[in-house]
Structure formats: structure tokens, C-alpha cells
Amino acid sequence: MPTLAFSTDASAARPLFLVTKEGLADWLAAQDDATRNWVGAAGFKAGVGDVLPLPGKDGLSGAVGGLGSGKDRARGRFIAAGLRGKLPEGVWRFECDLEGDELAEAALGWLLAGYRFDRFVPDSKPMAMLLAPEGVDAAMLERIASGEALARDLINTPASHMGPDELEAAARDLACTHGMAIDVATGAALPKRNLPMIHAVGRASTREPRLIDMSWGDGGPSLALVGKGVCFDTGGLNIKPGASMQLMKKDMGGAANVLGLAHMLMDGGMNCRLRVLIPAVENSISGEAFRPGDILESRKGLTVEINNTDAEGRLVLADALALADEDRPDLIVSMATLTGAARVAVGPDLAPFYATDDNDAAALEAAATAVRDPVWRLPFWEPYEKMIEPGIADLDNAPKGGFAGSITAALFLRRFVTAASRYMHFDIFGWTRDSAPGRPKGGAGQGIRALYRALPEMLG
Ligand code: BES
Ligand code: MN
Ligand code: ZN
């Protein structure tokens, strides 16, 4: 059963009453005595995720589900999603007075609650299904859910099964589905094609580094998406301590997110020329590894002093960004699990982003609020430019002192974008630490639902 889609079987659908704490008294007043007594006797208080089946003449007539208090809803997203796993299987339809973005959020949350990473432990338990509520764009919500599921799957798959080769295969799958052109430069082809920093970062691994370059569409404004595809980040010779390395299978989260977003855009028939660039590498250790103190020459010609081999993401992105920039696109968006500093600044929920254009930032912020995909703008702070200038090369990949680590990384990337009209960069975490409704522990899309909503306006 496709758990990320709506049911179309209206005849079998039972009502699921969605009731807030504040609305419980009114809802009860509108019910018959038997229902009122049953709900009272069962002690149903409409708390978040509370579910009470309602008896009927032939068994089950429906159910009532709690949406909690205003405070609960302000603190959480996708509140209704928690009901799905607690309802008896079968088809349900919402009975509620939600509308617009709130109704869409409840319906999307339901779909996302159908996500499971069951590649290694198959899980085909049937799940409760939902009839698409009237007034939502069902096809759009299914498209968003499948883009999000793609991002989650790619991140959740461990580096043993998601190296540069497998990430390329996933990109080829997507290209095939949507009729994208795809070109991949691998291993020794990287320096030959003037992508030297992608090669330098990835050459220590037995799994060859590569640049995946995909394009789609032949008219409209031009958009380039660039995603960090570090399939595993040991830190390189500046090796990470064990605890910091534990989650580094997710260091291709930027790539996973741009692929998920690309799916949404193409499936929805977005009017644009889309290019997706993914430097896919493993930051490993061997005699071939790049070293602290090395100076690398980049595609753009800027030289970079390596002061920490663990600041590898900005290096592989720099060459990909320089390549994207050569087309002079209207907008370049990069997404990357780039710095620990971003997580320290805003925690795992918010996606920090940078924008060269205030209108883009405003459009994104409004969309993020509407679709509950929270983002927070940080500045390309000019006065910190000097922190990334070491003296014996044009750029320093790891400024000392650790001040403003996410900002200095963003400034580093921006040096490689000089011809595109506008640039946005997301320094994402890509991971849900504590399971929440519709958001199980594991890989997470961040910012892509907001971008999907905002891009027509930004490119319009
Ligand atoms: N992939 C990491 C950043 C990261 C760490 C993201 C933890 C999410 C969670 C990145 O390659 C990295 O190691 N960055 C260094 C940069 C530093 C050496 C300048 C960091 O943030 O510590
Ligand atoms: Mn690193
Ligand atoms: Zn990294």
C-alpha cells in the first residue's frame, strides 16, 4: 500500500473528527448523548495525539483525534500526523474546520507519517489511510511527500550503501524518471575538467570522487541547485573524534535535499531551466589524502590554504558553484551540512540560510511560515571577509578562532558566485534527533518545502 499517497476509496471512509482542547466542549455539544457519554467516560481530553474510536451500530463509526492546545500547536508541527499510527487501519476522512495552509499541513503530516526507512528491516504493516480532504491540492502534497521521502531515504542509507557510486545511481534514477540530461566526471577526469578541489578532497577514498551534473527544461528563468554530497566525513587527516563522526553518513544531506527539491519542481512542471550539481566524494584518510597546509587551486582560479581538512564541504562546493556560475543563472541555491556552528547557532529545527537578495529572503520566509518548514536568515557579513583571507593564498578554508563559523563558510562560498544574478545558501542539519509527528528520527528535508513554495515567486 502506498503509504505516502492518499486513498481514493471514498465509499469506505470513516470520519476522523479533529478536535482542539479549546474546541472540545463545542464539539461535544453537537454530538448525540451516546457519543457525549462515551467520550466523557473514556476521559478523552483532545490532547496532542489522543485517539478515541467511536462505536457505531456495526462496530466502528469513526474516531475523534486530539490536536492539543494552542500552545501545543505553536510548539509543534504536523500535530495531526501523530494520529495516523494510532488509528485502526482502513480509510479515514478528516471532519474538521481547518482550511487553507492549516488543512494542507494536517494532510501532508498524515502522508509524512507514512514514511519508514525499511530497507534493512522490511516493514509492510498496513497503515490507516486518508481520503484527500476537499480543498487541498492532493497531487501537490503527494509530490512534496515523495520529494521529502527521497531526501530522507538517501540520508538514512549508511555510507556502506551510499558512497559516491550509489549517490550517482540515485541521481541517474531521478534523471531517468524526469528525462534529465546527466553527465558525470569521475576520478582522474576531475582535474582534467578543471574541478581540482573536488578531486583533492575525494582522492584518498577507494570510492572515486565525482561531479554529477544534471539539467532539465528548455525555457523560463534559470535555476542551479548545488548540494554537498560528502558521503562520509571522517574529517580527513584532521580526523574527527568518534562521537563527532558517528552521524557523518548524513554529510550528503545537501545533495539529498536538492534531489528531493528537484523531484518536486520537475514533477510539478515548474517553468524553469534547472541544473543540479552534486560533488559526490568521501572525505577519507590514506597516503593520497590532502593535507593541512596544502594550497589548492580552484576551478575559479582562487587559491585556498587548507587549515583544516575537515572543512571539506566548502572546497567541493566551491568548484561546483564556480561551474554553475559560468552559465550566469538567475538564481543559484546551495544546500549543505556545512558547519557544526550552524547547529550551535539555531539548533536542529531551523535551517539557517543566506541570501544576496532581500526579496528572495522575504519570499522564502513567508513560504516557510506557510508550509511550516522553518528557516532563519543569517547575514553575509562583509566585515568578516577578512577572516577568510590568510595571506599566503587567496582564501583560508578554516579560519582560526571559531567565530561565526557558519557565516565565514557562507562568505567563502559566495566568493565563487560572481556572475549569477542572485545566490542563496542553506547550512542545514539534515537530521531529526528526536522523533516528532510526521518526522521520525533520522534524515530530514530542511528548507526544500519552503523553497518549493517560494521559487515560482522568486523566479517569476
Ligand atoms: N560536515 C561537517 C559539519 C557538520 C558537523 C554538520 C556536524 C552537521 C553536524 C563539516 O564538514 C565540518 O566538519 N565542518 C567543520 C569546519 C571547521 C573545521 C572549520 C566544523 O563545523 O567543525
Ligand atoms: Mn568536515
Ligand atoms: Zn562535512
PDB file of N, CA and C and ligand atoms in Angstrom, residues 228 230 233-236 240 248 251 283 308-313 337-338, ligand 2:
ATOM      1  N   LYS A 228      25.860  19.571  -1.320  1.00  0.00           N
ATOM      2  CA  LYS A 228      27.057  18.908  -0.787  1.00  0.00           C
ATOM      3  C   LYS A 228      26.811  17.411  -0.695  1.00  0.00           C
ATOM      4  N   VAL A 230      28.998  14.830   0.452  1.00  0.00           N
ATOM      5  CA  VAL A 230      30.083  14.129   1.141  1.00  0.00           C
ATOM      6  C   VAL A 230      29.469  12.870   1.783  1.00  0.00           C
ATOM      7  N   ASP A 233      32.117  11.767   6.132  1.00  0.00           N
ATOM      8  CA  ASP A 233      33.114  12.775   6.508  1.00  0.00           C
ATOM      9  C   ASP A 233      33.879  12.314   7.743  1.00  0.00           C
ATOM     10  N   THR A 234      35.062  11.724   7.500  1.00  0.00           N
ATOM     11  CA  THR A 234      35.906  11.345   8.655  1.00  0.00           C
ATOM     12  C   THR A 234      36.605  12.568   9.233  1.00  0.00           C
ATOM     13  N   GLY A 235      36.599  13.664   8.476  1.00  0.00           N
ATOM     14  CA  GLY A 235      37.405  14.833   8.822  1.00  0.00           C
ATOM     15  C   GLY A 235      38.712  14.842   8.032  1.00  0.00           C
ATOM     16  N   GLY A 236      39.070  13.703   7.435  1.00  0.00           N
ATOM     17  CA  GLY A 236      40.361  13.615   6.741  1.00  0.00           C
ATOM     18  C   GLY A 236      41.493  13.548   7.766  1.00  0.00           C
ATOM     19  N   LYS A 240      38.080  13.513  12.800  1.00  0.00           N
ATOM     20  CA  LYS A 240      37.075  13.833  13.814  1.00  0.00           C
ATOM     21  C   LYS A 240      37.160  12.836  14.961  1.00  0.00           C
ATOM     22  N   MET A 248      28.091  11.042  10.503  1.00  0.00           N
ATOM     23  CA  MET A 248      28.577  11.691   9.274  1.00  0.00           C
ATOM     24  C   MET A 248      28.177  10.997   7.970  1.00  0.00           C
ATOM     25  N   ASP A 251      26.376  13.514   5.761  1.00  0.00           N
ATOM     26  CA  ASP A 251      27.057  14.684   5.213  1.00  0.00           C
ATOM     27  C   ASP A 251      26.798  14.865   3.710  1.00  0.00           C
ATOM     28  N   ASN A 283      35.245  11.921   2.286  1.00  0.00           N
ATOM     29  CA  ASN A 283      36.405  12.582   2.899  1.00  0.00           C
ATOM     30  C   ASN A 283      37.117  11.559   3.773  1.00  0.00           C
ATOM     31  N   ASN A 308      42.340  23.144   7.674  1.00  0.00           N
ATOM     32  CA  ASN A 308      41.690  22.010   8.340  1.00  0.00           C
ATOM     33  C   ASN A 308      41.044  21.150   7.254  1.00  0.00           C
ATOM     34  N   THR A 309      41.461  19.893   7.194  1.00  0.00           N
ATOM     35  CA  THR A 309      40.898  19.025   6.137  1.00  0.00           C
ATOM     36  C   THR A 309      39.445  18.661   6.433  1.00  0.00           C
ATOM     37  N   ASP A 310      38.981  19.022   7.635  1.00  0.00           N
ATOM     38  CA  ASP A 310      37.583  18.763   7.984  1.00  0.00           C
ATOM     39  C   ASP A 310      36.654  19.863   7.459  1.00  0.00           C
ATOM     40  N   ALA A 311      37.213  20.932   6.949  1.00  0.00           N
ATOM     41  CA  ALA A 311      36.370  21.962   6.303  1.00  0.00           C
ATOM     42  C   ALA A 311      36.373  21.669   4.802  1.00  0.00           C
ATOM     43  N   GLU A 312      35.899  20.456   4.461  1.00  0.00           N
ATOM     44  CA  GLU A 312      35.986  19.943   3.093  1.00  0.00           C
ATOM     45  C   GLU A 312      34.784  20.327   2.241  1.00  0.00           C
ATOM     46  N   GLY A 313      33.629  20.535   2.907  1.00  0.00           N
ATOM     47  CA  GLY A 313      32.401  20.783   2.149  1.00  0.00           C
ATOM     48  C   GLY A 313      32.523  22.019   1.278  1.00  0.00           C
ATOM     49  N   THR A 337      25.262  20.359   4.613  1.00  0.00           N
ATOM     50  CA  THR A 337      25.525  20.162   6.048  1.00  0.00           C
ATOM     51  C   THR A 337      26.941  20.685   6.274  1.00  0.00           C
ATOM     52  N   LEU A 338      27.054  22.015   6.302  1.00  0.00           N
ATOM     53  CA  LEU A 338      28.368  22.630   6.108  1.00  0.00           C
ATOM     54  C   LEU A 338      29.150  22.856   7.396  1.00  0.00           C
TER      55      LEU A 338
HETATM   56 MN    MN B   2      34.154  18.060   7.658  1.00  0.00          MN
END
